[in-house]
Amino acid sequence: MVIYPSARISDRCVIRIADDCLIGDYVLITVPELRMGPESQVNAGCKIVGTAPCYIGRGAVVSYNVVVLTASDTLAPKMNDASRLEDRRVTAEPVRIGDYCYIGAQSVIMPGVRMEDYSVVGALSYVPPMTVVKKGSVGWGAPFKAVKSRPLPE
């Protein structure tokens, strides 16, 4: 396992990662639990933040500067940065990234997203909360839209 010295991992985060994983330069991890399967990697500049867990499968790649949110404020009436904490409505759901998935650079993954095995999210995409990216699908955009399928191994 390689965790670059500039990576910042919260003291409250329980990490279960395989020996051959990579956590790159300037990665920030604040989720309560992170699991990474064998041969997976989180590349430089990524942020995995929130109050719910994040699960990354075998051989999955989270490219550069991706933001994975496991919690987010929802739009509440009259909400702004000065809102009292008790007035905020926070959505917290685990993010699941399946085996051999790929998330392109600078994408944003919202709470509750589930990427099934072999799926691909292209660079600069926004994947809305609770989206299921189907097995082997390839897509991109803001919001994310699956546009084709990739061949699956037999």
Short mmCIF file of C-alpha atoms in Angstrom, two decimals:
data_model
loop_
_atom_site.label_atom_id
_atom_site.label_comp_id
_atom_site.label_asym_id
_atom_site.label_seq_id
_atom_site.Cartn_x
_atom_site.Cartn_y
_atom_site.Cartn_z
CA MET A 1 0.00 0.00 0.00
CA VAL A 2 1.21 3.47 -0.85
CA ILE A 3 -0.11 6.49 1.00
CA TYR A 4 1.70 9.65 0.00
CA PRO A 5 2.96 11.76 2.94
CA SER A 6 0.92 14.79 1.84
CA ALA A 7 -2.37 12.82 2.03
CA ARG A 8 -4.55 13.89 4.96
CA ILE A 9 -6.75 11.26 6.59
CA SER A 10 -9.01 12.16 9.52
CA ASP A 11 -8.15 10.54 12.84
CA ARG A 12 -11.81 9.47 13.06
CA CYS A 13 -11.68 7.59 9.75
CA VAL A 14 -11.53 3.80 9.91
CA ILE A 15 -9.57 2.65 6.87
CA ARG A 16 -9.61 -0.86 5.48
CA ILE A 17 -7.46 -0.97 2.38
CA ALA A 18 -5.66 -3.76 0.59
CA ASP A 19 -1.87 -3.92 0.49
CA ASP A 20 -1.60 -2.91 -3.17
CA CYS A 21 -3.72 0.27 -3.05
CA LEU A 22 -2.61 3.84 -3.70
CA ILE A 23 -3.70 7.06 -2.00
CA GLY A 24 -1.99 9.90 -3.85
CA ASP A 25 -0.57 13.34 -3.09
CA TYR A 26 -2.79 15.93 -1.41
CA VAL A 27 -5.78 13.61 -0.96
CA LEU A 28 -8.19 14.57 1.83
CA ILE A 29 -10.29 11.86 3.51
CA THR A 30 -12.76 12.72 6.28
CA VAL A 31 -15.43 10.01 5.93
CA PRO A 32 -15.99 7.79 8.98
CA GLU A 33 -15.05 4.66 7.02
CA LEU A 34 -13.14 4.03 3.80
CA ARG A 35 -12.75 0.58 2.26
CA MET A 36 -10.56 0.05 -0.78
CA GLY A 37 -10.33 -3.24 -2.63
CA PRO A 38 -7.10 -4.67 -4.05
CA GLU A 39 -5.37 -2.70 -6.83
CA SER A 40 -7.60 0.36 -6.36
CA GLN A 41 -6.35 3.91 -6.32
CA VAL A 42 -7.36 7.41 -5.29
CA ASN A 43 -5.17 9.86 -7.19
CA ALA A 44 -3.70 13.25 -6.33
CA GLY A 45 -5.95 16.06 -5.20
CA CYS A 46 -9.06 13.98 -4.51
CA LYS A 47 -11.41 14.71 -1.64
CA ILE A 48 -13.55 11.99 -0.06
CA VAL A 49 -15.58 13.83 2.55
CA GLY A 50 -18.81 13.52 4.51
CA THR A 51 -20.46 11.71 7.37
CA ALA A 52 -21.23 8.36 5.68
CA PRO A 53 -18.82 5.65 4.47
CA CYS A 54 -17.23 5.27 1.04
CA TYR A 55 -16.53 1.86 -0.52
CA ILE A 56 -14.17 1.48 -3.48
CA GLY A 57 -13.97 -1.90 -5.21
CA ARG A 58 -11.16 -3.98 -6.65
CA GLY A 59 -9.16 -2.27 -9.41
CA ALA A 60 -11.23 0.92 -9.28
CA VAL A 61 -9.58 4.22 -10.21
CA VAL A 62 -10.59 7.60 -8.83
CA SER A 63 -8.74 10.02 -11.11
CA TYR A 64 -7.20 13.38 -10.24
CA ASN A 65 -9.08 16.07 -8.28
CA VAL A 66 -12.32 14.10 -7.96
CA VAL A 67 -14.68 15.10 -5.13
CA VAL A 68 -16.72 12.32 -3.50
CA LEU A 69 -19.34 13.62 -1.07
CA THR A 70 -21.08 11.24 1.30
CA ALA A 71 -23.08 14.08 2.88
CA SER A 72 -24.51 17.32 1.55
CA ASP A 73 -26.88 20.10 2.58
CA THR A 74 -30.16 19.97 0.73
CA LEU A 75 -31.99 23.10 -0.26
CA ALA A 76 -33.98 24.24 2.73
CA PRO A 77 -36.10 27.41 2.75
CA LYS A 78 -33.98 30.50 3.38
CA MET A 79 -30.81 28.43 3.76
CA ASN A 80 -27.51 30.21 3.37
CA ASP A 81 -24.06 29.94 4.87
CA ALA A 82 -25.30 31.75 7.99
CA SER A 83 -28.15 29.28 8.64
CA ARG A 84 -28.27 27.70 12.06
CA LEU A 85 -27.05 24.11 12.01
CA GLU A 86 -30.40 22.80 13.31
CA ASP A 87 -32.18 24.46 10.35
CA ARG A 88 -30.09 22.62 7.78
CA ARG A 89 -31.24 19.41 6.15
CA VAL A 90 -28.27 17.17 5.57
CA THR A 91 -28.40 14.13 3.31
CA ALA A 92 -25.84 11.48 4.30
CA GLU A 93 -25.62 8.27 2.27
CA PRO A 94 -22.72 5.91 1.55
CA VAL A 95 -21.04 6.07 -1.85
CA ARG A 96 -20.27 2.71 -3.48
CA ILE A 97 -17.80 2.42 -6.33
CA GLY A 98 -17.78 -1.11 -7.76
CA ASP A 99 -14.98 -3.30 -9.06
CA TYR A 100 -12.97 -1.98 -12.04
CA CYS A 101 -14.84 1.34 -12.18
CA TYR A 102 -13.23 4.55 -13.39
CA ILE A 103 -14.06 8.13 -12.37
CA GLY A 104 -12.56 10.80 -14.63
CA ALA A 105 -10.67 13.85 -13.41
CA GLN A 106 -12.46 16.68 -11.63
CA SER A 107 -15.80 14.85 -11.40
CA VAL A 108 -18.18 15.30 -8.46
CA ILE A 109 -19.89 12.25 -6.95
CA MET A 110 -22.81 13.07 -4.66
CA PRO A 111 -24.18 11.13 -1.64
CA GLY A 112 -25.78 7.76 -2.27
CA VAL A 113 -24.25 7.20 -5.69
CA ARG A 114 -23.73 3.55 -6.55
CA MET A 115 -21.43 2.68 -9.43
CA GLU A 116 -21.91 -0.92 -10.43
CA ASP A 117 -18.90 -2.97 -11.60
CA TYR A 118 -17.03 -1.87 -14.76
CA SER A 119 -18.85 1.46 -15.06
CA VAL A 120 -17.16 4.69 -16.18
CA VAL A 121 -17.87 8.32 -15.32
CA GLY A 122 -16.10 10.69 -17.71
CA ALA A 123 -14.04 13.70 -16.66
CA LEU A 124 -15.75 16.85 -15.36
CA SER A 125 -19.01 15.01 -14.65
CA TYR A 126 -21.56 15.68 -11.92
CA VAL A 127 -23.30 12.52 -10.68
CA PRO A 128 -26.47 13.57 -8.76
CA PRO A 129 -27.42 12.11 -5.37
CA MET A 130 -28.72 8.52 -5.28
CA THR A 131 -27.79 7.83 -8.94
CA VAL A 132 -27.15 4.22 -9.93
CA VAL A 133 -24.57 3.91 -12.70
CA LYS A 134 -25.39 0.57 -14.28
CA LYS A 135 -22.86 -2.23 -14.76
CA GLY A 136 -20.59 -1.58 -17.73
CA SER A 137 -22.14 1.76 -18.64
CA VAL A 138 -20.08 4.71 -19.83
CA GLY A 139 -21.26 8.27 -19.46
CA TRP A 140 -20.45 11.86 -18.67
CA GLY A 141 -21.94 15.28 -18.23
CA ALA A 142 -23.54 17.58 -15.71
CA PRO A 143 -25.79 15.93 -14.83
CA PHE A 144 -24.29 12.54 -15.63
CA LYS A 145 -25.92 10.61 -18.46
CA ALA A 146 -24.96 7.10 -19.54
CA VAL A 147 -24.40 7.10 -23.31
CA LYS A 148 -23.00 3.66 -24.11
CA SER A 149 -21.80 0.36 -22.66
CA ARG A 150 -18.33 -1.08 -22.51
CA PRO A 151 -17.53 -4.74 -23.16
CA LEU A 152 -17.55 -6.81 -20.00
CA PRO A 153 -15.08 -9.62 -19.31
CA GLU A 154 -16.42 -13.12 -19.54
#
